[in-house]
Short mmCIF file of C-alpha atoms and ligand atoms in Angstrom, two decimals:
data_model
loop_
_atom_site.label_atom_id
_atom_site.label_comp_id
_atom_site.label_asym_id
_atom_site.label_seq_id
_atom_site.Cartn_x
_atom_site.Cartn_y
_atom_site.Cartn_z
CA UNK A 1 155.03 49.55 -142.53
CA UNK A 2 151.99 51.18 -144.06
CA UNK A 3 150.60 48.94 -146.75
CA UNK A 4 148.44 50.60 -149.38
CA UNK A 5 146.73 47.30 -150.07
CA UNK A 6 145.38 47.28 -146.50
CA UNK A 7 143.81 50.67 -147.12
CA UNK A 8 142.31 49.44 -150.39
CA UNK A 9 140.98 46.40 -148.57
CA UNK A 10 139.37 48.61 -145.92
CA UNK A 11 137.65 50.78 -148.53
CA UNK A 12 136.25 47.68 -150.26
CA UNK A 13 135.03 46.20 -146.96
CA UNK A 14 133.44 49.53 -146.02
CA UNK A 15 131.62 49.85 -149.36
CA UNK A 16 130.42 46.25 -149.08
CA UNK A 17 129.11 46.68 -145.54
CA UNK A 18 127.65 50.14 -146.11
CA UNK A 19 126.94 50.36 -149.82
CA UNK A 20 126.35 53.92 -151.06
CA UNK A 21 123.37 54.60 -153.29
CA UNK A 22 121.71 51.32 -152.41
CA UNK A 23 118.00 51.07 -153.19
CA UNK A 24 115.45 51.92 -155.83
CA UNK A 25 115.40 55.26 -157.64
CA UNK A 26 111.72 55.75 -158.42
CA UNK A 27 112.28 58.68 -160.79
CA UNK A 28 114.98 56.90 -162.82
CA UNK A 29 114.65 57.01 -166.61
CA UNK A 30 117.16 54.21 -167.34
CA UNK A 31 117.12 50.72 -165.83
CA UNK A 32 118.85 47.41 -166.34
CA UNK A 33 119.50 44.11 -164.65
CA UNK A 34 122.87 42.44 -164.64
CA UNK A 35 123.96 38.90 -163.96
CA UNK A 36 127.36 37.34 -163.47
CA UNK A 37 126.73 33.59 -163.76
CA UNK A 38 130.31 32.77 -162.79
CA UNK A 39 129.81 34.07 -159.25
CA UNK A 40 126.03 34.43 -158.99
CA UNK A 41 126.03 38.22 -158.63
CA UNK A 42 122.70 39.87 -159.50
CA UNK A 43 122.30 43.62 -159.84
CA UNK A 44 119.56 46.06 -160.71
CA UNK A 45 120.66 49.56 -161.65
CA UNK A 46 118.51 52.70 -161.83
CA UNK A 47 119.90 55.85 -163.43
CA UNK A 48 118.37 59.30 -163.79
CA UNK A 49 119.72 61.52 -166.57
CA UNK A 50 118.65 65.05 -167.48
CA UNK A 51 117.79 66.38 -170.96
CA UNK A 52 121.47 66.99 -171.74
CA UNK A 53 122.40 63.41 -170.89
CA UNK A 54 124.03 64.25 -167.57
CA UNK A 55 123.78 61.58 -164.88
CA UNK A 56 121.87 63.16 -162.01
CA UNK A 57 121.52 60.11 -159.79
CA UNK A 58 122.22 56.38 -159.79
CA UNK A 59 121.24 53.59 -157.45
CA UNK A 60 121.59 49.85 -157.32
CA UNK A 61 120.11 46.84 -155.60
CA UNK A 62 121.02 43.22 -155.68
CA UNK A 63 122.71 40.24 -154.21
CA UNK A 64 126.33 39.59 -154.81
CA UNK A 65 129.77 39.03 -153.45
CA UNK A 66 131.72 41.75 -151.64
CA UNK A 67 133.55 42.82 -154.78
CA UNK A 68 130.39 43.21 -156.88
CA UNK A 69 128.63 45.25 -154.18
CA UNK A 70 131.66 47.44 -153.39
CA UNK A 71 132.23 48.02 -157.10
CA UNK A 72 128.61 49.11 -157.67
CA UNK A 73 128.78 51.36 -154.62
CA UNK A 74 131.98 53.04 -155.83
CA UNK A 75 130.71 53.26 -159.42
CA UNK A 76 127.42 54.94 -158.52
CA UNK A 77 129.37 57.52 -156.51
CA UNK A 78 131.78 58.11 -159.37
CA UNK A 79 129.20 58.45 -162.15
CA UNK A 80 126.99 61.11 -160.57
CA UNK A 81 127.37 64.48 -162.26
CA UNK A 82 129.08 62.93 -165.30
CA UNK A 83 127.82 62.99 -168.85
CA UNK A 84 127.12 59.69 -170.58
CA UNK A 85 130.27 60.27 -172.66
CA UNK A 86 132.31 60.78 -169.50
CA UNK A 87 130.80 57.59 -168.10
CA UNK A 88 132.07 55.72 -171.17
CA UNK A 89 135.56 57.16 -170.62
CA UNK A 90 135.42 56.00 -167.02
CA UNK A 91 134.16 52.56 -168.08
CA UNK A 92 137.07 52.14 -170.49
CA UNK A 93 139.60 53.29 -167.90
CA UNK A 94 138.16 50.93 -165.29
CA UNK A 95 138.09 47.98 -167.66
CA UNK A 96 141.66 48.73 -168.66
CA UNK A 97 142.71 48.89 -165.00
CA UNK A 98 141.26 45.48 -164.10
CA UNK A 99 142.16 43.60 -167.28
CA UNK A 100 145.22 45.12 -168.95
CA UNK A 101 148.69 43.82 -168.30
CA UNK A 102 150.44 47.09 -168.90
CA UNK A 103 150.30 50.32 -167.04
CA UNK A 104 147.28 49.51 -164.90
CA UNK A 105 147.35 52.86 -163.14
CA UNK A 106 147.79 54.93 -166.30
CA UNK A 107 144.33 56.41 -165.79
CA UNK A 108 144.64 57.08 -162.09
CA UNK A 109 143.61 60.72 -162.55
CA UNK A 110 140.41 59.68 -164.33
CA UNK A 111 139.63 56.82 -161.96
CA UNK A 112 140.26 58.48 -158.60
CA UNK A 113 138.86 56.35 -155.77
CA UNK A 114 137.99 53.51 -158.18
CA UNK A 115 141.67 52.53 -158.16
CA UNK A 116 141.02 50.66 -154.89
CA UNK A 117 139.68 47.87 -157.13
CA UNK A 118 142.89 47.57 -159.17
CA UNK A 119 143.85 44.53 -157.11
CA UNK A 120 141.10 42.35 -158.61
CA UNK A 121 143.33 41.96 -161.66
CA UNK A 122 145.29 39.42 -159.64
CA UNK A 123 142.13 37.35 -159.19
CA UNK A 124 140.78 36.61 -162.68
CA UNK A 125 137.55 35.08 -161.35
CA UNK A 126 136.79 38.36 -159.55
CA UNK A 127 137.21 40.65 -162.58
CA UNK A 128 133.68 39.90 -163.78
CA UNK A 129 132.33 40.70 -160.31
CA UNK A 130 133.96 44.13 -160.45
CA UNK A 131 132.91 44.89 -164.02
CA UNK A 132 129.28 43.66 -163.78
CA UNK A 133 127.86 46.97 -162.56
CA UNK A 134 129.62 48.82 -165.37
CA UNK A 135 128.13 46.57 -168.06
CA UNK A 136 124.74 46.88 -166.38
CA UNK A 137 124.94 50.68 -166.35
CA UNK A 138 126.01 50.78 -169.98
CA UNK A 139 123.02 48.57 -170.87
CA UNK A 140 120.74 50.87 -168.86
CA UNK A 141 122.06 54.05 -170.49
CA UNK A 142 121.64 52.48 -173.95
CA UNK A 143 118.02 51.67 -173.01
CA UNK A 144 118.51 48.07 -174.06
CA UNK A 145 115.78 45.73 -172.91
CA UNK A 146 118.15 42.94 -172.06
CA UNK A 147 119.99 41.58 -169.08
CA UNK A 148 123.68 42.48 -169.01
CA UNK A 149 125.62 39.25 -168.67
CA UNK A 150 129.34 39.17 -168.03
CA UNK A 151 129.91 36.00 -170.08
ZN1 LIG B 201 131.04 38.10 -157.48
#
């Protein structure tokens, strides 16, 4: 029998082994560092937005577990071409998917490929790994001079 969870697992493994948008974005105009003390994940995120607040490019670097790296890889892919407001919508939908008890897939249309991470909800210690890059990007886009911490 075809098991969707196996496919999800493969996508996560692939994004961990070959992270998309990994590296420094020299021309970025928003930056932030993120730290998840629970797991030890460390991320740096670079984001380039245009004058209208559209996300042109996003990259990340860091050291972290498979979930934190795969999540950042998937997130940077998903946020390109979106406005900051659309990023916030995506953030809320993602957070809802990995934390809410009810109707986890209610925002499947919004989330697209990001739904492969829905399974982390079953592993409470991994939720912060998955959400770290999102908090870090939000901090970067708000131009806050602080480290995004998941605690
Ligand atoms: Zn982690």
